[in-house]
XYZ file of C-alpha atoms in Angstrom:
754
model
C 0.025 -0.147 -0.252
C 1.259 3.739 -0.865
C 3.366 5.039 2.366
C 0.968 7.388 4.084
C 1.827 10.637 4.065
C 2.757 10.325 -0.431
C -0.207 9.465 -0.118
C -2.091 12.325 1.467
C 0.465 14.952 0.092
C 0.163 13.748 -3.531
C 0.550 16.274 -6.847
C 3.067 19.217 -6.259
C 1.380 21.620 -4.968
C -1.336 23.608 -7.529
C 0.078 26.280 -8.713
C -0.298 29.587 -7.622
C -2.091 28.335 -4.267
C 0.673 27.227 -2.579
C -1.832 25.387 -0.320
C -1.106 21.799 0.648
C -4.588 21.088 -0.790
C -6.204 18.051 -0.241
C -6.032 16.467 -3.612
C -7.832 13.393 -3.416
C -11.329 16.326 -3.170
C -10.031 16.959 -7.329
C -10.430 13.553 -8.212
C -13.431 11.903 -9.740
C -14.447 8.305 -8.217
C -13.646 5.548 -9.106
C -16.583 3.382 -10.255
C -17.557 0.505 -9.443
C -16.442 -2.793 -11.762
C -20.597 -3.757 -12.939
C -21.993 -0.178 -12.540
C -24.880 1.187 -13.637
C -24.235 3.282 -16.384
C -27.660 4.463 -17.882
C -26.782 5.025 -21.066
C -29.997 7.010 -21.560
C -29.572 9.534 -18.725
C -26.179 10.313 -19.304
C -26.751 10.134 -23.279
C -30.127 13.256 -22.667
C -27.879 14.878 -20.046
C -24.477 15.276 -22.570
C -26.721 15.930 -24.981
C -27.935 19.037 -23.061
C -24.529 20.180 -21.526
C -21.345 21.906 -23.043
C -19.103 24.719 -23.615
C -20.586 28.003 -22.068
C -23.765 26.339 -20.171
C -24.547 25.064 -16.547
C -25.553 21.618 -16.198
C -26.832 21.012 -12.556
C -27.903 18.425 -10.581
C -30.365 18.766 -7.838
C -32.069 15.526 -6.118
C -31.712 14.035 -2.328
C -29.086 11.810 -0.751
C -28.703 8.376 -3.078
C -29.873 9.551 -5.699
C -26.355 8.836 -7.867
C -25.187 12.345 -8.248
C -21.608 11.574 -7.914
C -22.229 8.151 -10.208
C -23.807 10.731 -12.836
C -21.239 13.085 -13.003
C -18.397 9.888 -13.496
C -19.773 9.075 -15.769
C -20.680 12.201 -17.832
C -16.942 12.497 -17.260
C -16.245 9.739 -19.447
C -18.596 11.455 -22.095
C -19.715 14.607 -22.461
C -16.063 15.566 -21.695
C -14.263 13.046 -23.397
C -11.707 13.658 -25.053
C -11.838 17.416 -23.181
C -9.537 17.727 -19.992
C -11.362 18.183 -17.165
C -11.373 19.370 -14.089
C -13.629 17.603 -10.592
C -13.605 18.625 -7.540
C -15.375 17.234 -4.338
C -17.056 20.285 -1.937
C -17.052 19.146 2.265
C -18.256 21.811 4.849
C -14.507 22.910 5.745
C -14.429 24.613 2.454
C -16.886 26.799 3.697
C -14.870 29.705 3.064
C -13.824 32.107 0.358
C -10.101 31.259 -0.277
C -10.787 28.279 1.409
C -13.718 26.980 -1.760
C -12.008 28.946 -4.769
C -8.327 27.554 -3.900
C -9.856 23.414 -4.455
C -12.064 25.076 -8.146
C -8.826 26.708 -8.946
C -6.877 23.675 -8.380
C -9.480 21.510 -10.524
C -9.293 23.628 -13.144
C -5.960 23.832 -13.867
C -5.507 20.166 -13.728
C -7.527 20.335 -17.484
C -6.620 24.215 -17.864
C -3.535 24.494 -16.935
C -2.253 28.250 -17.216
C -4.959 29.492 -18.326
C -6.578 29.408 -13.619
C -2.760 29.165 -12.718
C -2.987 33.329 -12.905
C -6.418 32.939 -11.317
C -5.314 31.028 -8.540
C -1.831 32.909 -8.120
C -3.798 35.988 -7.392
C -6.075 34.328 -5.109
C -2.681 33.749 -2.905
C -1.819 37.075 -2.894
C -2.571 39.638 -0.624
C -5.038 42.624 -1.571
C -6.519 40.901 -4.037
C -10.444 39.910 -3.634
C -12.311 37.253 -5.647
C -14.923 38.985 -7.302
C -12.789 42.068 -8.732
C -10.017 40.488 -9.004
C -9.721 36.608 -9.128
C -12.552 35.841 -11.745
C -11.785 38.641 -14.496
C -7.920 36.871 -14.369
C -9.980 33.491 -14.028
C -12.571 34.487 -16.857
C -10.365 36.485 -19.485
C -7.727 33.704 -19.281
C -10.123 30.599 -20.593
C -11.630 32.639 -22.545
C -8.210 32.535 -24.997
C -8.620 28.930 -24.226
C -8.047 27.504 -27.525
C -9.770 23.601 -26.844
C -13.519 23.351 -24.216
C -12.845 22.836 -20.601
C -15.380 20.846 -17.292
C -15.655 21.822 -14.013
C -17.880 19.625 -12.250
C -17.848 20.684 -8.623
C -19.983 17.488 -6.918
C -21.833 17.686 -3.344
C -22.284 22.109 -3.804
C -24.704 21.437 -1.260
C -22.623 21.003 1.481
C -21.462 24.993 0.895
C -23.469 27.364 2.979
C -21.905 30.281 2.746
C -23.316 33.291 0.297
C -20.101 35.014 -0.030
C -18.608 31.972 -1.886
C -22.596 31.520 -3.211
C -22.105 35.518 -4.536
C -19.198 34.661 -6.332
C -20.129 31.498 -7.601
C -22.659 33.210 -9.460
C -20.624 35.915 -10.538
C -18.822 33.122 -12.389
C -22.040 31.337 -13.494
C -23.591 35.013 -14.654
C -20.715 34.861 -16.842
C -19.419 31.736 -18.266
C -16.342 31.860 -20.565
C -17.894 30.291 -24.408
C -14.933 27.800 -23.035
C -16.300 26.049 -20.162
C -18.729 23.727 -18.691
C -19.463 24.109 -15.362
C -21.800 21.027 -14.113
C -22.635 20.501 -10.186
C -24.537 18.386 -7.974
C -26.329 19.079 -5.173
C -28.828 17.905 -2.045
C -31.245 21.232 -2.956
C -31.760 23.474 -5.596
C -29.509 26.867 -7.000
C -28.668 29.276 -4.278
C -30.745 32.539 -5.190
C -27.511 34.437 -5.503
C -27.218 32.394 -8.804
C -29.613 34.411 -10.540
C -29.937 31.068 -13.475
C -33.479 33.023 -14.565
C -31.081 34.991 -16.258
C -29.628 30.836 -18.091
C -33.018 29.256 -18.284
C -34.098 32.650 -20.477
C -30.737 32.967 -22.792
C -30.717 28.089 -23.113
C -27.570 28.226 -21.810
C -29.278 26.240 -18.380
C -30.068 22.383 -17.856
C -31.509 20.999 -14.664
C -32.716 17.628 -13.929
C -34.441 16.975 -10.468
C -35.497 14.641 -8.349
C -37.564 12.747 -10.628
C -34.863 12.771 -13.495
C -32.786 11.028 -11.378
C -35.031 8.460 -10.458
C -34.130 4.622 -12.165
C -36.814 2.770 -14.469
C -38.155 -0.010 -13.905
C -35.838 -2.066 -16.007
C -32.583 -0.144 -15.044
C -33.749 -1.298 -10.930
C -34.799 -4.797 -11.944
C -31.246 -5.198 -13.528
C -28.906 -3.301 -10.313
C -31.126 -5.989 -8.085
C -30.757 -8.396 -10.185
C -26.953 -7.771 -10.679
C -26.624 -7.224 -6.917
C -28.393 -10.358 -5.869
C -27.137 -12.148 -8.180
C -29.864 -13.703 -9.527
C -33.014 -12.166 -11.150
C -36.471 -11.587 -8.892
C -39.219 -11.954 -9.821
C -41.381 -9.185 -11.843
C -43.838 -8.976 -8.751
C -41.434 -8.139 -6.342
C -39.063 -5.957 -8.656
C -42.853 -4.184 -8.742
C -42.818 -4.032 -5.367
C -38.891 -2.712 -3.675
C -39.805 0.043 -7.066
C -42.924 0.945 -5.924
C -41.690 0.799 -2.141
C -39.041 2.709 -3.310
C -40.082 5.330 -6.036
C -37.224 4.166 -8.056
C -34.711 5.209 -5.582
C -31.182 4.062 -6.556
C -29.441 4.340 -2.130
C -33.274 2.395 -1.772
C -32.907 -0.445 -4.433
C -28.986 -1.095 -3.746
C -30.190 -0.566 0.707
C -32.714 -3.822 -0.313
C -30.379 -6.253 -2.969
C -27.783 -6.037 -0.229
C -30.369 -6.604 2.918
C -31.754 -9.158 0.278
C -28.785 -11.263 0.022
C -29.085 -14.921 1.430
C -32.370 -14.586 2.847
C -35.558 -16.781 2.360
C -38.267 -14.819 2.572
C -37.260 -12.537 0.613
C -41.071 -11.394 -0.583
C -41.692 -10.787 3.245
C -38.887 -8.371 3.567
C -39.803 -6.238 0.624
C -43.439 -6.494 1.180
C -42.169 -5.277 5.199
C -40.320 -2.328 3.733
C -42.275 1.024 4.285
C -42.313 4.709 5.274
C -40.494 7.509 3.872
C -36.901 7.355 1.592
C -34.882 9.105 4.760
C -36.943 5.972 6.931
C -36.177 2.894 4.973
C -32.467 4.154 4.424
C -32.229 4.776 8.475
C -33.968 0.715 9.206
C -32.150 -0.737 5.588
C -28.921 0.478 6.534
C -28.897 -0.616 10.645
C -30.380 -3.507 9.373
C -26.863 -3.769 7.286
C -24.510 -2.790 10.085
C -26.020 -4.837 12.510
C -24.532 -7.837 10.750
C -20.939 -6.504 10.345
C -19.003 -7.792 13.547
C -18.907 -4.942 16.381
C -15.190 -4.629 15.792
C -16.783 -3.186 12.012
C -19.713 -0.903 12.942
C -16.742 0.587 16.165
C -14.428 1.381 13.324
C -17.049 2.729 10.925
C -18.717 4.608 13.854
C -15.528 6.295 15.043
C -14.992 7.361 11.780
C -16.683 9.115 10.320
C -15.747 11.953 11.983
C -13.086 12.134 8.726
C -14.283 13.955 5.161
C -11.550 11.525 3.958
C -9.950 8.015 5.192
C -7.106 6.035 4.715
C -5.661 2.932 6.724
C -2.751 4.882 8.725
C -5.322 7.857 9.484
C -7.883 5.111 10.352
C -4.932 3.184 12.447
C -4.335 6.421 14.212
C -7.307 7.365 15.385
C -9.270 4.249 16.435
C -6.407 2.859 17.335
C -7.228 -0.476 16.005
C -4.208 -1.942 14.045
C -6.097 -2.855 10.952
C -7.397 -0.285 9.555
C -6.545 -1.946 6.141
C -8.401 -5.421 6.500
C -11.432 -3.079 7.905
C -11.926 -1.131 4.534
C -11.050 -4.150 2.284
C -13.587 -5.841 3.789
C -16.338 -2.618 4.179
C -15.678 -2.124 0.332
C -16.202 -5.479 -0.322
C -19.338 -5.769 0.903
C -20.539 -2.501 -0.085
C -20.827 -0.916 2.348
C -21.235 2.197 0.525
C -17.660 3.178 0.798
C -16.011 5.593 -2.278
C -12.958 4.654 -4.168
C -10.857 7.667 -4.693
C -7.751 6.615 -6.059
C -7.080 3.223 -8.114
C -5.020 2.486 -5.322
C -7.100 1.000 -2.481
C -5.324 3.875 -0.598
C -7.938 6.414 -0.597
C -11.978 6.227 0.946
C -14.338 8.161 1.623
C -18.213 7.552 3.208
C -21.215 7.833 0.824
C -22.805 10.489 3.262
C -26.018 8.505 3.298
C -23.702 6.370 5.978
C -21.600 9.291 6.969
C -24.715 10.625 8.321
C -26.485 7.749 10.514
C -22.710 6.202 11.597
C -22.692 10.376 12.433
C -25.753 10.054 14.504
C -25.271 6.262 16.006
C -21.346 8.533 17.741
C -23.077 11.095 18.930
C -26.034 9.076 20.167
C -23.417 5.952 21.785
C -20.617 7.722 22.409
C -20.371 11.856 22.748
C -18.135 11.896 25.535
C -15.086 10.801 22.784
C -16.106 12.913 19.645
C -13.032 15.612 21.211
C -10.598 12.933 21.532
C -11.221 11.595 18.053
C -10.819 14.963 16.658
C -7.535 15.131 18.832
C -6.255 12.298 17.202
C -7.107 12.992 14.105
C -5.701 16.475 14.380
C -1.901 14.944 15.182
C -2.635 13.036 12.149
C -2.385 16.048 10.417
C -0.435 17.780 11.795
C 2.574 14.467 11.374
C 2.201 14.670 8.128
C 1.784 18.436 7.287
C -1.788 19.384 6.327
C -1.379 22.234 8.638
C -4.831 23.381 7.401
C -6.791 19.658 8.388
C -4.778 20.199 11.713
C -6.335 23.124 12.626
C -9.895 22.158 11.410
C -9.722 18.863 13.656
C -8.072 20.754 16.686
C -10.975 23.520 16.218
C -13.737 20.424 16.335
C -11.383 19.490 19.579
C -12.315 21.546 20.713
C -8.662 22.183 22.680
C -8.243 25.492 22.204
C -4.720 25.000 23.287
C -3.634 22.530 20.296
C -5.037 25.202 17.988
C -2.608 27.548 19.317
C -0.075 25.537 19.398
C -0.764 24.121 15.329
C -1.402 27.765 14.407
C 1.743 30.005 15.962
C 4.273 27.253 14.884
C 3.359 27.451 11.314
C 1.964 30.447 10.641
C 5.039 32.359 9.684
C 6.696 29.652 7.963
C 4.095 29.531 5.903
C 3.221 32.779 4.822
C 5.868 33.806 4.114
C 6.235 30.980 1.471
C 3.323 32.972 0.201
C 0.466 30.711 0.929
C -1.743 33.983 2.492
C -4.359 33.075 2.259
C -4.249 29.672 3.594
C -3.410 31.770 7.489
C -6.300 33.980 7.248
C -8.490 30.603 6.358
C -7.214 29.213 9.285
C -8.135 32.405 11.874
C -11.603 31.794 9.245
C -12.142 28.990 11.097
C -11.231 29.317 15.087
C -14.284 30.354 17.063
C -13.780 34.001 18.054
C -14.477 33.533 21.920
C -11.183 30.891 21.663
C -9.792 34.075 19.442
C -9.906 36.892 21.993
C -9.647 34.869 24.707
C -5.749 34.263 24.072
C -2.857 36.542 23.821
C -0.431 34.184 21.785
C -3.409 33.768 19.044
C -4.104 37.856 18.859
C -0.192 37.793 18.141
C -0.350 35.534 15.477
C -3.530 37.510 13.568
C -2.279 40.486 13.672
C 1.023 39.706 12.537
C -1.343 37.427 9.574
C -2.786 40.680 8.996
C 0.170 42.333 7.751
C 1.561 39.184 5.344
C -1.718 40.343 4.024
C -1.137 44.508 4.263
C -3.023 45.558 6.372
C -1.335 47.229 8.835
C -4.093 49.192 10.167
C -6.054 45.989 10.791
C -2.757 44.666 12.986
C -2.011 47.425 14.593
C -5.561 46.896 15.834
C -5.459 43.214 17.027
C -2.194 43.865 18.279
C -3.500 46.735 20.597
C -5.888 43.566 21.686
C -2.914 41.625 22.301
C -1.611 43.728 24.645
C -4.448 44.309 26.875
C -4.611 39.810 27.135
C -0.806 39.730 28.115
C -1.789 40.768 31.446
C 1.364 40.490 33.591
C 3.223 37.687 31.024
C 6.576 39.274 30.031
C 7.512 37.107 27.406
C 3.694 37.807 25.414
C 4.253 41.479 26.906
C 7.912 41.689 25.020
C 6.877 39.927 22.299
C 3.508 42.299 21.488
C 6.176 45.492 22.653
C 8.367 44.032 19.413
C 5.584 42.897 16.980
C 4.352 46.834 18.050
C 7.626 48.458 17.320
C 8.036 46.443 13.901
C 4.552 47.735 12.871
C 4.753 51.186 13.127
C 7.381 51.060 11.208
C 6.342 49.330 8.155
C 3.554 51.650 8.580
C 5.585 54.625 8.659
C 7.688 54.028 5.941
C 4.657 52.799 3.909
C 2.508 56.138 4.865
C 5.159 58.386 3.089
C 7.249 59.029 6.386
C 11.289 58.023 5.882
C 12.285 59.483 8.447
C 10.659 58.404 11.176
C 10.626 55.262 9.643
C 14.021 55.630 10.454
C 13.817 56.370 13.262
C 11.175 53.515 14.179
C 13.644 51.418 12.769
C 16.093 51.570 14.452
C 13.342 50.509 17.607
C 11.725 47.476 15.508
C 15.167 46.068 15.278
C 16.732 46.145 19.189
C 13.554 45.119 19.978
C 12.557 41.798 17.566
C 16.015 40.574 18.004
C 18.426 38.831 15.116
C 17.031 35.392 15.531
C 13.944 36.226 15.650
C 11.853 35.190 12.699
C 9.575 39.084 11.919
C 13.747 39.971 11.842
C 14.131 40.231 7.919
C 10.538 42.010 7.977
C 12.507 44.492 10.015
C 15.282 44.972 8.325
C 14.472 44.687 4.710
C 11.714 48.789 5.359
C 14.651 49.939 7.193
C 16.817 49.414 3.958
C 14.159 51.172 2.423
C 14.357 53.730 3.656
C 18.060 54.111 3.618
C 17.115 54.054 0.394
C 14.635 56.931 0.075
C 17.699 59.008 3.026
C 20.202 59.262 -0.539
C 22.158 56.112 1.774
C 21.979 54.119 -1.009
C 25.615 51.891 0.668
C 23.474 50.971 4.094
C 20.408 50.200 1.522
C 22.771 47.880 -0.908
C 24.517 46.165 2.636
C 20.416 45.340 4.457
C 18.697 43.962 1.345
C 21.737 41.584 0.757
C 21.820 40.235 4.211
C 18.234 40.012 4.057
C 18.355 38.057 1.160
C 21.041 36.005 2.432
C 18.308 35.392 5.591
C 16.155 34.979 3.261
C 18.208 32.043 1.098
C 18.869 30.792 4.421
C 15.330 30.332 6.490
C 13.299 30.058 2.480
C 10.999 32.421 3.406
C 10.042 33.674 -0.403
C 8.491 37.160 0.677
C 12.034 38.294 2.234
C 13.318 37.098 -1.060
C 11.508 38.696 -2.925
C 11.603 41.951 -1.272
C 14.996 41.476 -1.281
C 16.066 41.158 -4.720
C 13.228 44.034 -6.285
C 14.984 46.235 -2.904
C 18.711 46.218 -5.059
C 17.732 46.236 -8.474
C 15.557 49.342 -7.133
C 18.654 50.936 -5.327
C 20.730 50.489 -8.365
C 18.404 52.264 -10.488
C 18.639 54.595 -8.447
C 22.080 55.603 -8.417
C 22.241 55.292 -11.680
C 23.700 51.940 -11.616
C 21.869 50.766 -14.522
C 24.055 47.620 -15.234
C 23.808 45.756 -12.011
C 20.016 47.352 -12.268
C 19.696 45.682 -15.345
C 21.302 42.537 -14.484
C 19.359 41.935 -11.236
C 16.401 42.768 -13.617
C 16.954 39.209 -15.126
C 18.074 36.988 -12.501
C 14.584 38.481 -10.442
C 12.698 37.160 -14.059
C 14.772 33.543 -13.611
C 14.292 33.641 -10.110
C 11.582 30.301 -9.615
C 10.372 32.693 -6.000
C 8.984 35.378 -7.767
C 7.533 33.691 -11.145
C 5.262 31.052 -7.695
C 4.648 34.746 -6.598
C 4.031 37.151 -9.335
C 0.670 38.425 -7.746
C 1.955 40.053 -5.116
C 2.314 43.065 -4.382
C 6.253 43.359 -3.854
C 6.773 42.084 -7.978
C 6.217 44.822 -8.627
C 9.494 46.112 -8.917
C 10.805 43.466 -11.205
C 7.936 45.421 -13.537
C 8.833 49.002 -12.675
C 12.698 48.917 -12.351
C 11.870 46.964 -16.090
C 10.063 48.845 -17.698
C 12.520 51.948 -16.548
C 15.203 50.236 -18.027
C 13.812 51.075 -20.901
C 12.752 54.303 -21.189
C 16.066 54.815 -20.136
C 17.052 53.161 -23.698
C 14.748 55.145 -25.592
C 11.972 51.934 -25.920
C 8.163 53.679 -24.347
C 6.647 50.904 -26.340
C 8.347 48.254 -24.639
C 8.193 50.380 -21.052
C 4.290 50.722 -20.844
C 2.941 46.871 -20.407
C 5.799 46.013 -17.837
C 5.157 49.496 -16.081
C 0.840 48.777 -16.850
C 1.763 45.446 -14.938
C 3.273 47.455 -12.354
C 0.476 50.021 -11.438
C -1.517 46.855 -11.465
C 0.846 45.121 -8.549
C 1.942 47.988 -6.600
C -1.465 49.505 -5.719
C -2.653 45.827 -4.072
C -0.223 47.821 -1.010
C -0.137 49.724 1.343
C 3.558 51.416 -0.415
C 2.285 55.106 -1.509
C 5.892 56.688 -2.179
C 6.227 52.903 -4.005
C 2.651 54.140 -5.978
C 3.340 57.706 -7.027
C 7.049 56.532 -8.263
C 5.162 54.222 -11.418
C 3.037 56.696 -11.491
C 5.225 59.182 -12.348
C 6.966 56.588 -14.743
C 4.567 55.896 -17.155
C 4.095 59.272 -17.111
C 6.520 59.637 -18.738
C 6.055 56.419 -20.998
C 2.814 58.332 -22.419
C 4.776 61.131 -23.260
C 7.551 60.037 -25.233
C 4.113 58.338 -26.934
C 2.002 61.678 -27.864
C 0.312 60.945 -25.146
C 0.151 63.915 -23.295
C -3.161 64.092 -21.655
C -2.947 60.782 -19.898
C 0.132 61.195 -18.621
C -1.377 64.806 -16.971
C -4.085 62.378 -15.542
C -1.275 59.941 -14.040
C 0.732 62.729 -12.694
C -2.280 64.364 -10.687
C -2.777 61.054 -9.214
C 1.444 60.976 -7.908
C 0.685 64.410 -6.748
C -2.376 63.376 -4.625
C -0.248 60.554 -3.229
C 2.460 62.778 -2.553
C 0.799 65.228 -0.908
C -0.274 62.958 1.968
C 3.220 61.646 2.296
C 4.816 63.182 4.867
C 8.259 62.851 3.620
C 8.748 60.666 0.935
C 12.313 60.853 0.848
C 14.405 60.144 -2.907
C 11.998 59.480 -5.288
C 13.246 56.690 -8.219
C 12.831 58.710 -11.465
C 14.313 58.379 -14.809
C 17.983 58.373 -16.143
C 17.213 58.446 -18.968
C 18.901 61.660 -20.121
C 21.888 60.627 -17.117
C 23.157 58.312 -18.919
C 25.027 60.597 -21.422
C 26.518 61.895 -18.438
C 30.150 60.402 -17.074
C 30.688 61.172 -13.425
C 33.542 63.505 -12.800
C 35.842 64.464 -9.722
C 34.407 60.952 -8.402
C 30.739 62.163 -8.846
C 28.045 59.758 -8.575
C 25.517 60.676 -11.835
C 23.155 61.742 -8.902
C 25.517 64.033 -7.383
C 25.688 64.637 -11.139
C 22.300 65.819 -12.124
C 22.180 67.942 -8.918
C 25.237 69.974 -9.950
C 23.580 70.490 -13.401
C 20.123 71.950 -11.948
C 22.354 73.657 -9.518
C 24.144 75.371 -12.286
C 20.253 76.309 -13.622
C 20.187 78.394 -10.302
C 17.146 76.774 -8.509
C 17.020 77.236 -4.779
C 16.966 73.678 -2.421
C 13.230 73.746 -2.571
C 13.351 73.938 -6.191
C 15.860 71.172 -6.929
C 14.236 69.059 -4.282
C 10.546 69.215 -6.566
C 12.314 68.865 -9.772
C 14.675 66.092 -8.627
C 11.616 64.205 -6.708
C 13.424 64.740 -3.247
C 13.091 65.966 0.379
C 15.687 69.035 0.375
C 16.904 67.595 2.865
C 18.524 65.121 0.648
C 19.327 68.005 -1.277
C 21.445 69.505 1.787
C 23.547 66.207 1.901
C 24.022 65.824 -1.830
C 25.509 69.431 -1.922
C 28.440 68.736 1.021
C 29.148 65.736 -1.037
C 29.799 67.192 -4.033
C 30.878 69.764 -2.243
C 33.940 68.182 -0.967
C 34.262 65.958 -4.280
C 34.858 69.071 -6.432
C 36.800 71.089 -3.475
C 34.902 74.240 -3.261
C 33.057 75.543 -0.024
C 29.534 77.561 -1.494
C 26.982 77.188 -4.182
C 28.899 80.181 -6.620
C 31.886 78.120 -6.568
C 30.187 74.937 -7.227
C 27.491 76.723 -9.927
C 31.106 78.236 -11.742
C 32.774 74.736 -11.804
C 29.584 72.751 -13.179
C 29.928 75.630 -16.168
C 33.299 75.185 -16.567
C 32.599 71.531 -17.910
C 29.444 71.716 -19.536
C 27.792 70.480 -17.168
C 24.238 72.765 -17.199
C 23.780 71.489 -20.737
C 24.052 68.185 -20.389
C 27.380 67.559 -22.149
C 31.243 66.512 -20.540
C 34.170 67.317 -22.084
């Protein structure tokens, strides 16, 4: 049998989500040998399904919806690619649900769904505004049709999810066939009446799913090994009203009986009563150990032998599962290796009710054991879910606090946010450590005000615990440092950086975040050497720890510093390096990756290629707007404005510059801005001057004041004064007049140099 760790991990992480998804939710169940194939129903449904259409199968449990969908994948979709997603109650968050939907579509459509998956994982995005438009646009460009099957949609109850699916339903790409099954009618949020009016909807209800009498007779004959008399078939068919599960249950219960007719005649009541009666009768035939095993494992959505052994302590889970499968006890195989299964929902419902009735005190312990197993195999999200279900706040806290930084820093921010959505408010608000973790998850999600709010609450919950109070103070200092920088107050950010770095300490996982933002402040204050040194230290930390976000920030920062100081070749080299880096490709929808496109666009402008710069800078603007960085947004707008000017679109340029000025007006001390170096390329440095210092000397020669020079160069007056002191020292003068004479003598004022 496949090792449980390999089985659980399954395929590699889905591109764009970077979440450890349970891959068995994305696999169509294996059909039983001799399965009732229902060619007439399948053919009718296949004829009504197709690209640009919704097929909705709404019928009660046990009607054969999953089997029908599995059969459809062999007819409707084949040979076109298709994706399968079997929902479960744990997916009732927008992030979790769409992570699975997009993973299923990646299986079918590849990169046409991969970009949307990465958008979902990026902070500052929403499903309605960002993810779905990207998905619909990319799927529309496909040259071939694809299909998406969503089974068991009725377990999804969150209205926010209904609204997002409704958006997809109303804007179905012409290449996508959407097939959904549910116990209930379509949610009102889908507004499917519009699809009916456009003849883009196929609906199947309970009557459509009923077996015909001939199908019922065939199913009974196959499962009992011999045909029943017509009178008994008619009686059973009337009792069950063609309900597939009822007929299957009846066949199992009739095996080996001498009183077949009398037993069939005893069936009465509703489908629910028949199911309970027959299922209980079937389970009563099983050994006590098997009944206990099935009852206790019913807390699980998906089961495999090692997980069940850990849960029940039986040591014979593989044998129990094999016997249950051979007896056709409503166990659905999820792979072809006999490794993963799930209970049919009809059986699981009955088993859960029986567990709650007979062993209610054991339920928390079972969830706790499941959490331990999932943690051991690296399935942290499932571990958290079972710890919450166990009501074990200590275990929940430990799982989240131990793993949230590692998971989020590798790009799986949405996974961490989903953990907190699963925690009851009463647990979260009573636990200082969880509140700190929640605050830092908000920081990962670029929501700085939210982070400060959670830290303030954590400080109130810390009480007299010195360790927790120290953690809160350190992380508060970090968030305030980043907040000041993002708000455009680089002087305050520089002061706060010293406080943050001192309180956090070099061994803390958050030290890299404090150091990288300190480097950003150094760059704004024209201390490029300090900025480069700090960014390189951050990159080394990222390489050692696997912190992908820190690596992205550091490499982008190095490229920006080189461009800012006029060293275009190193800037070009680092831009090329990040474009080849796998971490940037995985996180290409994160706001921090804007730097790759921004520096690349600026280099295109410096090379006189505004037509090449425009798409890069538009992409940079899309990304940087997802984050909280004001100065960076203004820089991108300025670069795009220059691009439009060169392309002969002055009105567009004026509008962009107006927006940039509005943003900068809200920045108390933006410091130096990264502006064009296209003119500076023609002016070699003289007397040891950097190209930035040459630029200062050139505008000085025009007779401008420090304030005017600052506005021209997009830097602060303090930065201009610092540059002038360096210029005076290097060229051996003591005042502005002498420096102006030097500039004129060396023809720097008109851009020429001897």
